[in-house]
mmCIF file of C-alpha atoms in Angstrom:
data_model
loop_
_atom_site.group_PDB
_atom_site.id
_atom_site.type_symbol
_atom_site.label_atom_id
_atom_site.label_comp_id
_atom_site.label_asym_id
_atom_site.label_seq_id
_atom_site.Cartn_x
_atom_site.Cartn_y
_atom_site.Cartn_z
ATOM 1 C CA UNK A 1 98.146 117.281 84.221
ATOM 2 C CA UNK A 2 101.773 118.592 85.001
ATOM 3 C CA UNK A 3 104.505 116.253 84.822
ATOM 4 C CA UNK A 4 105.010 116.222 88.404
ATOM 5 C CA UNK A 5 101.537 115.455 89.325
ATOM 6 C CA UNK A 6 101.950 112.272 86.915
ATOM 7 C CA UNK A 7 104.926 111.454 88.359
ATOM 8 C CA UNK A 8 103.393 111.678 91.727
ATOM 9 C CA UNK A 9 100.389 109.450 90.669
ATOM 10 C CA UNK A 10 102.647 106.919 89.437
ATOM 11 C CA UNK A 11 104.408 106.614 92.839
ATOM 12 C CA UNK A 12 100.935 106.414 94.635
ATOM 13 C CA UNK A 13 100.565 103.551 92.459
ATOM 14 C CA UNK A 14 103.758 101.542 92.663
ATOM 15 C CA UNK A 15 103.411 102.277 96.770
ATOM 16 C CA UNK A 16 99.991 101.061 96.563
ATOM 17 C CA UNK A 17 101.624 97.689 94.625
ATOM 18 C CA UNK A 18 104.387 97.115 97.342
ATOM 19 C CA UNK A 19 102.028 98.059 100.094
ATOM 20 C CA UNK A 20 103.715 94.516 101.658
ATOM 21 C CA UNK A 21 107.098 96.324 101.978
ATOM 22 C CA UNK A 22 105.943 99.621 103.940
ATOM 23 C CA UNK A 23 105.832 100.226 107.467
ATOM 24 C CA UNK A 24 102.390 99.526 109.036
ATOM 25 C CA UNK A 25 101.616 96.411 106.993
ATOM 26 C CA UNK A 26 101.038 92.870 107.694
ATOM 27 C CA UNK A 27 103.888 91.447 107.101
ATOM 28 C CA UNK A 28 105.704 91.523 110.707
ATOM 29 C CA UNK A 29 102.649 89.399 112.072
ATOM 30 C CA UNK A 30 102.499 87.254 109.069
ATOM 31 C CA UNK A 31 103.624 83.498 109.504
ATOM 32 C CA UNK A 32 106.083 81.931 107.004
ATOM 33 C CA UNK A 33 104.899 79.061 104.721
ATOM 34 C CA UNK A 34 106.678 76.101 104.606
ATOM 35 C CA UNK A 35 107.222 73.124 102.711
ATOM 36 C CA UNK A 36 109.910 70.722 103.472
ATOM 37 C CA UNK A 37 112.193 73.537 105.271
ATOM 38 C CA UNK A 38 111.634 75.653 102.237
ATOM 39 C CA UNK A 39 109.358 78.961 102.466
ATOM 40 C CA UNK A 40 107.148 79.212 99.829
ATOM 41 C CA UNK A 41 104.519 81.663 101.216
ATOM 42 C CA UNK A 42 102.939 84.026 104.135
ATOM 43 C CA UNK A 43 100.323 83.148 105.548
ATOM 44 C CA UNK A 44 98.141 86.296 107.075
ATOM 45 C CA UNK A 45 97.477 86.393 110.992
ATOM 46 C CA UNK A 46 93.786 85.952 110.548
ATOM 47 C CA UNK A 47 94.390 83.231 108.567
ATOM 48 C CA UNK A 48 97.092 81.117 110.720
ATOM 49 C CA UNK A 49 94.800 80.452 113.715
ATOM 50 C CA UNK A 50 92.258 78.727 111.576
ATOM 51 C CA UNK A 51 94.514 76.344 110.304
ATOM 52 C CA UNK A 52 95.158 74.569 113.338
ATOM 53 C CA UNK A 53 91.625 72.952 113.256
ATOM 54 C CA UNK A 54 93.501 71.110 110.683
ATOM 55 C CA UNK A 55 96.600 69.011 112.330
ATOM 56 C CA UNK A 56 96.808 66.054 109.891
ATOM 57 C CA UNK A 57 97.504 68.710 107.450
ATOM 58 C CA UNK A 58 99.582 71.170 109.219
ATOM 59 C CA UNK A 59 101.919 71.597 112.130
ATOM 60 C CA UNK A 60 101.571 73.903 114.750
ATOM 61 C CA UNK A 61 103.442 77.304 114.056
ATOM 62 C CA UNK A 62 107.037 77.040 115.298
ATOM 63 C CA UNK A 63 109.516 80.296 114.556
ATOM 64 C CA UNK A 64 106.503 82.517 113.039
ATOM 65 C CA UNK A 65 106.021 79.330 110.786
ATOM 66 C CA UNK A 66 103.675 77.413 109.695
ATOM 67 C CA UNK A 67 104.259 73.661 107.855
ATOM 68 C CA UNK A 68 103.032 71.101 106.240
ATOM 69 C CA UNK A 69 102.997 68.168 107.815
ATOM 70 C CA UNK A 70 106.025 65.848 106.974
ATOM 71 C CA UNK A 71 103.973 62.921 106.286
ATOM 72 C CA UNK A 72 102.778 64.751 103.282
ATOM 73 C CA UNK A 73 105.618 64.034 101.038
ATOM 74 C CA UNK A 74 104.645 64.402 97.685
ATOM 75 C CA UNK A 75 103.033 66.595 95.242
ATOM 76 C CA UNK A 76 99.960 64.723 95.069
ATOM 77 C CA UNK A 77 99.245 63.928 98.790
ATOM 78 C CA UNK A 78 99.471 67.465 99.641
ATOM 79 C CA UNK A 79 97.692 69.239 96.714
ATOM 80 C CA UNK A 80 94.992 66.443 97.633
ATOM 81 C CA UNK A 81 95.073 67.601 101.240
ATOM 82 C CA UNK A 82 95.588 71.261 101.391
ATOM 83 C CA UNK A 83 92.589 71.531 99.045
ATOM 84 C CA UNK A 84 90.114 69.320 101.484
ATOM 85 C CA UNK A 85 90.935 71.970 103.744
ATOM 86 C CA UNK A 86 90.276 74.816 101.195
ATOM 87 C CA UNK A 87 86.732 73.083 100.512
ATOM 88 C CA UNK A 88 85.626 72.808 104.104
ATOM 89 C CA UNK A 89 86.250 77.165 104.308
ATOM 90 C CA UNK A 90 84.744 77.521 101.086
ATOM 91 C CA UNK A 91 81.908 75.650 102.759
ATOM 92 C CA UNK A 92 81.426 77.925 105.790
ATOM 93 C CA UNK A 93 81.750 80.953 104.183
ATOM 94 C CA UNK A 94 84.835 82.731 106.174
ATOM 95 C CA UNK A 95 86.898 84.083 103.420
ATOM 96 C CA UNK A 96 85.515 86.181 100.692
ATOM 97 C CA UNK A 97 88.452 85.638 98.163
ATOM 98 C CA UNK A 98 87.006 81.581 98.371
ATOM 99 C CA UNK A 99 83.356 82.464 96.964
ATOM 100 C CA UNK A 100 85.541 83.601 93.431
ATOM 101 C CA UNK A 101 86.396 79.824 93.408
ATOM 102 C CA UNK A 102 88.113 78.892 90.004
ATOM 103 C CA UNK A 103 88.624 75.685 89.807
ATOM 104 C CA UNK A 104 91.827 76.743 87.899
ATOM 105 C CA UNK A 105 95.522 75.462 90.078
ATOM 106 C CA UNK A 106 98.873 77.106 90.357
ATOM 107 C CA UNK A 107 101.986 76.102 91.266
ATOM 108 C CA UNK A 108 103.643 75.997 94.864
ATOM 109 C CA UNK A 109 107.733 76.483 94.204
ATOM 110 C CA UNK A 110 110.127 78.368 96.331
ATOM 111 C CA UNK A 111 111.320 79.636 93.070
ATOM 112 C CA UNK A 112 110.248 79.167 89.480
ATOM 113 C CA UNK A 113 113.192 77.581 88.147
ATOM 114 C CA UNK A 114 112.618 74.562 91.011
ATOM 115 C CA UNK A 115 109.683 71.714 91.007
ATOM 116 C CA UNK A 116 106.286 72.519 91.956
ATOM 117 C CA UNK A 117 105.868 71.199 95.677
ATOM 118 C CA UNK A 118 101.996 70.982 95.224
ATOM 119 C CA UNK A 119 99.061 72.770 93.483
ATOM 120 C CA UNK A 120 96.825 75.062 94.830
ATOM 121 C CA UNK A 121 93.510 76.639 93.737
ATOM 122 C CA UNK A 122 94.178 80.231 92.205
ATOM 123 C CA UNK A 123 91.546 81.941 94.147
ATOM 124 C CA UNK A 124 92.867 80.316 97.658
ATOM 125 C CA UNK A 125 96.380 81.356 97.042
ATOM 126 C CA UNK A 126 96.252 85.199 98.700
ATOM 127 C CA UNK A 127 95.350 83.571 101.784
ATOM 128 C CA UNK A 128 98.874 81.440 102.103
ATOM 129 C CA UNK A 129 100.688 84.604 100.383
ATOM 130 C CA UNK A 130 102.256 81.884 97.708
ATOM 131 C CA UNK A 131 103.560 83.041 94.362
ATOM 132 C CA UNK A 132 101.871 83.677 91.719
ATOM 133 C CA UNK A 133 102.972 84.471 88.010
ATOM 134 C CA UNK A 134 101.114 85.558 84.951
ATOM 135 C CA UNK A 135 102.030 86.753 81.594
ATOM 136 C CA UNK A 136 101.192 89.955 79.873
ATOM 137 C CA UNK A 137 101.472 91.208 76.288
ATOM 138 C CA UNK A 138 102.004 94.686 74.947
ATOM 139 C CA UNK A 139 100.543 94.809 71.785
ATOM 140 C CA UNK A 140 101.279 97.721 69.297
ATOM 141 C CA UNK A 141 101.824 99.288 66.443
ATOM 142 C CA UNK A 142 104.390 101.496 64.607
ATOM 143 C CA UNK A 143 103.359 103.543 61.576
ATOM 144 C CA UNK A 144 105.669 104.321 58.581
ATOM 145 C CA UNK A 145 106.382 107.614 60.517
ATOM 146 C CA UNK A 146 107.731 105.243 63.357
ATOM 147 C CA UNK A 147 104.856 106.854 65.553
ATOM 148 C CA UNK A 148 104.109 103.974 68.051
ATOM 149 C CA UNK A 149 100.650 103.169 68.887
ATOM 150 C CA UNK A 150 99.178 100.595 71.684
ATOM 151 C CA UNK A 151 96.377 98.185 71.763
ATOM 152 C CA UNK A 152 94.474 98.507 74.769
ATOM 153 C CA UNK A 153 91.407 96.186 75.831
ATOM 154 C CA UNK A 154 88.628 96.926 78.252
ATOM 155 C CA UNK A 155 87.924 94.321 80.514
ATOM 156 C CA UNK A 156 84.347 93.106 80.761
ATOM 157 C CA UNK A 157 81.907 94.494 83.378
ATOM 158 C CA UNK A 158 81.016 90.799 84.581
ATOM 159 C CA UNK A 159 84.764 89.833 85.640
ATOM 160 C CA UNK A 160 85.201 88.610 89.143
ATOM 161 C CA UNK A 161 88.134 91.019 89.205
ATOM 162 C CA UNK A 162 88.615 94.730 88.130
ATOM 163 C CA UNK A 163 85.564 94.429 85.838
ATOM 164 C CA UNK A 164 85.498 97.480 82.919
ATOM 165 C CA UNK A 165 88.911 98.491 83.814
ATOM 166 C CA UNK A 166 91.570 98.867 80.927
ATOM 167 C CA UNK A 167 93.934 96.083 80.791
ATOM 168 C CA UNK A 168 96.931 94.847 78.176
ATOM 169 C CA UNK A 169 96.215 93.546 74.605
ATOM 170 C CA UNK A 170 96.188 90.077 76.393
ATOM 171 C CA UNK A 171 97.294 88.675 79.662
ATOM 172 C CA UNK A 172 96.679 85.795 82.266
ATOM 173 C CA UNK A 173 97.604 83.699 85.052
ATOM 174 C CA UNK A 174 99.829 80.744 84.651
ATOM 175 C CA UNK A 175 98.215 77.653 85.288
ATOM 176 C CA UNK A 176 99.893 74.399 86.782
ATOM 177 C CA UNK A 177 101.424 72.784 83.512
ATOM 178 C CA UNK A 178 101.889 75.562 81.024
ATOM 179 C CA UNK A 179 104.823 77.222 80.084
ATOM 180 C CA UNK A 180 105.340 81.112 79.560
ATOM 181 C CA UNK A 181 105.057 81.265 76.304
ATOM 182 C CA UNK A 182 102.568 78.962 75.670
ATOM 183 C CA UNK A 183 100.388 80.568 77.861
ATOM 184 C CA UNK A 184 101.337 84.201 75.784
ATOM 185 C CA UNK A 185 100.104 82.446 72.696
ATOM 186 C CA UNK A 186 97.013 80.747 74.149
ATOM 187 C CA UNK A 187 96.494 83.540 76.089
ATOM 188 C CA UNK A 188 96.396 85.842 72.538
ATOM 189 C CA UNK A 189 94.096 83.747 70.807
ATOM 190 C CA UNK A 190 91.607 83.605 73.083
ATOM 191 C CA UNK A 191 90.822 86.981 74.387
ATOM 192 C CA UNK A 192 92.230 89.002 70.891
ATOM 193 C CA UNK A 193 91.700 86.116 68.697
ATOM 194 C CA UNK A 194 95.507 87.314 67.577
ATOM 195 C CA UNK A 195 96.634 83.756 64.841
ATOM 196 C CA UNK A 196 98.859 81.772 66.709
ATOM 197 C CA UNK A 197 101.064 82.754 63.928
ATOM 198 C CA UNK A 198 101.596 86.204 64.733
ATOM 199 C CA UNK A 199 100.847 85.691 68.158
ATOM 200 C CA UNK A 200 104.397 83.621 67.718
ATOM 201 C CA UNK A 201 106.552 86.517 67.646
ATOM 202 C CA UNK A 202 105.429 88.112 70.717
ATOM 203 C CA UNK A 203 109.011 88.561 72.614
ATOM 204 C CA UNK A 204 109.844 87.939 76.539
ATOM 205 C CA UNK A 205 111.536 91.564 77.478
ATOM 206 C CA UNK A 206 111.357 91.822 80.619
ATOM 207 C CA UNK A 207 109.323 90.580 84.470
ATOM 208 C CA UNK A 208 106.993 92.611 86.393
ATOM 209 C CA UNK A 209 107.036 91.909 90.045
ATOM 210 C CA UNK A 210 105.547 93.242 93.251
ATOM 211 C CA UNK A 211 103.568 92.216 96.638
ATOM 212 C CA UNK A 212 100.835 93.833 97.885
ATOM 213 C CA UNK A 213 98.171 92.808 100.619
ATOM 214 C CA UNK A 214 94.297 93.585 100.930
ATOM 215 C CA UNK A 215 91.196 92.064 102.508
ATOM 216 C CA UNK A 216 92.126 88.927 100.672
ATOM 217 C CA UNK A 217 95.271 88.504 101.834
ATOM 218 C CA UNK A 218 99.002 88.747 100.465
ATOM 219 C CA UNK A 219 99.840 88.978 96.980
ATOM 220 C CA UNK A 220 103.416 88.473 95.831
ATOM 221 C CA UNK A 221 103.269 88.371 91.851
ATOM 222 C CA UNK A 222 105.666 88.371 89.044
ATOM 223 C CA UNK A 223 104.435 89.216 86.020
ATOM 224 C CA UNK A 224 105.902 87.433 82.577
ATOM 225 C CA UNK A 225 106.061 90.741 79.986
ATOM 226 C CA UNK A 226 106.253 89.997 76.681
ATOM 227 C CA UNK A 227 106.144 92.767 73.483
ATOM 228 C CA UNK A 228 104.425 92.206 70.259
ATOM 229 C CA UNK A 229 104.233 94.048 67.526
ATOM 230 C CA UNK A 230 101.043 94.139 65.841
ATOM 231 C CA UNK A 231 100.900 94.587 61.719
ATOM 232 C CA UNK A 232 99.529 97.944 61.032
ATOM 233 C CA UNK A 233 95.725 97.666 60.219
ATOM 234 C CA UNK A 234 95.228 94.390 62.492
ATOM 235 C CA UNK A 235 92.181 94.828 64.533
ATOM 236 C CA UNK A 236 92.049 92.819 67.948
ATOM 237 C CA UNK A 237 88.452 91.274 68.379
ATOM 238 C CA UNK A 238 86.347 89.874 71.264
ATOM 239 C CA UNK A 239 87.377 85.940 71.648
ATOM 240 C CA UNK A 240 86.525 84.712 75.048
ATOM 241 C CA UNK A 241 84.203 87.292 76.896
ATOM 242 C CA UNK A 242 86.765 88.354 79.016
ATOM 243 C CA UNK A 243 87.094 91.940 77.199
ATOM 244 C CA UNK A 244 84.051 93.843 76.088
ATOM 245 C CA UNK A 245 86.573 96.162 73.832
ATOM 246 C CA UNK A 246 89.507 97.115 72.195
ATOM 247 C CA UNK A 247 91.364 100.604 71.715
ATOM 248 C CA UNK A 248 94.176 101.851 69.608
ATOM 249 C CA UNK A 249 95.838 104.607 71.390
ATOM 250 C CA UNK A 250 98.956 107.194 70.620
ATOM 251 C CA UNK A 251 101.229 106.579 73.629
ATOM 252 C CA UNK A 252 100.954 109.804 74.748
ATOM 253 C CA UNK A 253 97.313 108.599 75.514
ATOM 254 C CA UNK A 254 98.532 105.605 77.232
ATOM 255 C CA UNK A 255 100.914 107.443 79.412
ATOM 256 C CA UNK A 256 98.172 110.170 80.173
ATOM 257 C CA UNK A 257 95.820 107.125 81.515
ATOM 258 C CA UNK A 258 98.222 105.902 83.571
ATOM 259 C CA UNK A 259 97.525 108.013 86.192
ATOM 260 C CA UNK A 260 94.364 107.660 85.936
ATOM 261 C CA UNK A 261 92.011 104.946 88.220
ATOM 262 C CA UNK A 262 90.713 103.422 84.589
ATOM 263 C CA UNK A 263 93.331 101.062 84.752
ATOM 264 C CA UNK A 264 94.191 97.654 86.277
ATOM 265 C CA UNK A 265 97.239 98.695 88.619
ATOM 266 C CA UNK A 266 99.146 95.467 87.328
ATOM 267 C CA UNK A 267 98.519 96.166 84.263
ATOM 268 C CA UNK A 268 99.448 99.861 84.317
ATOM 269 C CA UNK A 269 102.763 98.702 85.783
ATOM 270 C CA UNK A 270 103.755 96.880 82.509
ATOM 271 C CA UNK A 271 102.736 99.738 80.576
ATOM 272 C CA UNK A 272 105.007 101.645 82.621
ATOM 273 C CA UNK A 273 107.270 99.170 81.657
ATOM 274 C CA UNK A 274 107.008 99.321 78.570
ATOM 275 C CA UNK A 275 107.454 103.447 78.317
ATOM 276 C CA UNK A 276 111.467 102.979 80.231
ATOM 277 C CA UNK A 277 112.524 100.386 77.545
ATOM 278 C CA UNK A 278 110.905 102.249 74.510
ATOM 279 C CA UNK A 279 112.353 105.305 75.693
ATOM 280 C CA UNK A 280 109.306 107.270 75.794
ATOM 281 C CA UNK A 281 109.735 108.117 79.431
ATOM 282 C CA UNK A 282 113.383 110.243 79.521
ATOM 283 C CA UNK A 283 115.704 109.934 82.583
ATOM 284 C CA UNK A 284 116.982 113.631 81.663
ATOM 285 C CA UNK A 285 113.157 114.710 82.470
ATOM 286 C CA UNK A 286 111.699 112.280 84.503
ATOM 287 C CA UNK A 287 112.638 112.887 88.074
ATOM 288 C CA UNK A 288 111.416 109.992 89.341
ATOM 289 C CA UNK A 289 112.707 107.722 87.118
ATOM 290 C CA UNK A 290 114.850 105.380 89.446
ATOM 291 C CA UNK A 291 111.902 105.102 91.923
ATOM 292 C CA UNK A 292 110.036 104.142 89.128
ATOM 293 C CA UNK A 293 112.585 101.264 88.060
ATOM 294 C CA UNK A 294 112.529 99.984 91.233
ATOM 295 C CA UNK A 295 108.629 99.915 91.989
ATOM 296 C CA UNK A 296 108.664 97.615 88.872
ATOM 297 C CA UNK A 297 111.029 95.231 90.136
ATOM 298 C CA UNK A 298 110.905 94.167 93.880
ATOM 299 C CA UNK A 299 112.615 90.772 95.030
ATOM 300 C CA UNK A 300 109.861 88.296 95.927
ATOM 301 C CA UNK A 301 110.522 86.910 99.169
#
């Protein structure tokens, strides 16, 4: 492959990522979210009609927005309320995202720094647009030769999502709770079975982020990127199921996979990532190298 035809199946990709942001999408006849004046979501035009079988929970749409009602003033009356709804769909059957019910919550913030307003179950959470974060590790290697390798896993062929695709050394959602680098760690152990003690020096380097819509609804993401350097002979196994296998790889390999479809986009994108700050992607001969900066690194709204 020519470097222009990668570089053109990288854009595809980050376009495909920010779908949200290009003309044509939903996002002019989405309603905004919003919790006490503050917009935390976007709620999807074949979504917003249904919700006004539920008026003790929400208000009527005013300004292209929808809200929760005022008398729901805390974080526990409307977590508690907002998912009585999300049962009663789950129930009937009208949103497909709902039958890959997790029982797992995020958060509801206008911005990550603030309070959580409420919790909401993960799987639910495309169909009010809301947030959501995750964290993702590079794991690698560099030899005496300073030739730098990557650990890549293959995601099992029974997850609910992407199943068999490659994906990061480790990564997952952030749950209502946890904080980033807790969830790095636990989230090393568990599908790597990397120690906690070298799972330790995995370092935040950078964020991830990006909105995209489907079938399921709207997707604004920010991904939590965090680099770890892995001792030379460590082997990665199987912990939780999750990933079937794991690959060492040159980077060249990495890069050339990229454009492949044998990756999970997301992930992909903090591979990407991770070839700008390494330097193994070169401004001088990359000609898309702003575009790609900036694909990496929308503004959620």
């Amino acid at each position: 492959m020519s470097l222009s035809q990668w570089s053109e199946k990288i854009l595809q990709l980050l376009s495909r990522m920010n779908n949200f942001y290009s003309p044509g999408s939903c996002r002019a006849s989405c309603f905004r979210f919003e919790i006490n004046g503050a917009q935390v979501g976007w709620i999807p035009p074949q979504v917003a009609p249904l919700l006004s079988r539920f008026p003790d929970v929400f208000s009527p749409p005013q300004g292209s927005a929808v809200s929760l009602r005022p008398s729901l003033d805390s974080h526990g009356r409307r977590s508690e309320a907002v998912d009585a709804v999300l049962q009663t769909l789950r129930q009937e059957g009208i949103f497909s995202c709902l039958k890959g019910w997790r029982d797992e919550k995020y958060s509801v913030m206008s911005k990550f720094s603030e309070p959580p307003l409420m919790s909401m179950e993960r799987s639910a959470t495309s169909l009010f647009g809301v947030k959501r974060s995750g964290v993702h590790i590079n794991g690698y290697t560099v030899s005496d030769g300073g030739e730098v390798s990557m650990w890549l896993a293959r995601r099992s062929s029974t997850k609910q999502t992407y199943p068999g695709l490659l994906d990061n050394v480790a990564a997952g959602g952030l749950a209502a709770g946890l904080d980033i680098k807790q969830t790095a760690i636990k989230e090393c152990e568990e599908e790597a079975c990397i120690p906690a003690a070298i799972a330790e020096k995995a370092r935040p380097v950078s964020t991830v982020s990006y909105t995209y819509e489907d079938e399921d609804g709207v997707f604004p993401e920010s991904q939590y990127v965090f680099d770890l350097e892995l001792p030379v002979g460590f082997k990665p196994k199987v912990g939780d199921g999750e990933v079937q296998e794991f690959y060492l790889l040159p980077m060249d390999k990495v890069k050339e996979l990229l454009a492949t479809e044998d990756f999970k986009p997301n992930c992909a994108m903090v591979v990407l990532d991770f070839l700008i700050r390494h330097s193994l992607i070169d401004p001088d001969t990359e000609p898309c190298y702003q575009e790609f900066g900036a694909g990496l690194h929308q503004t959620l709204d």
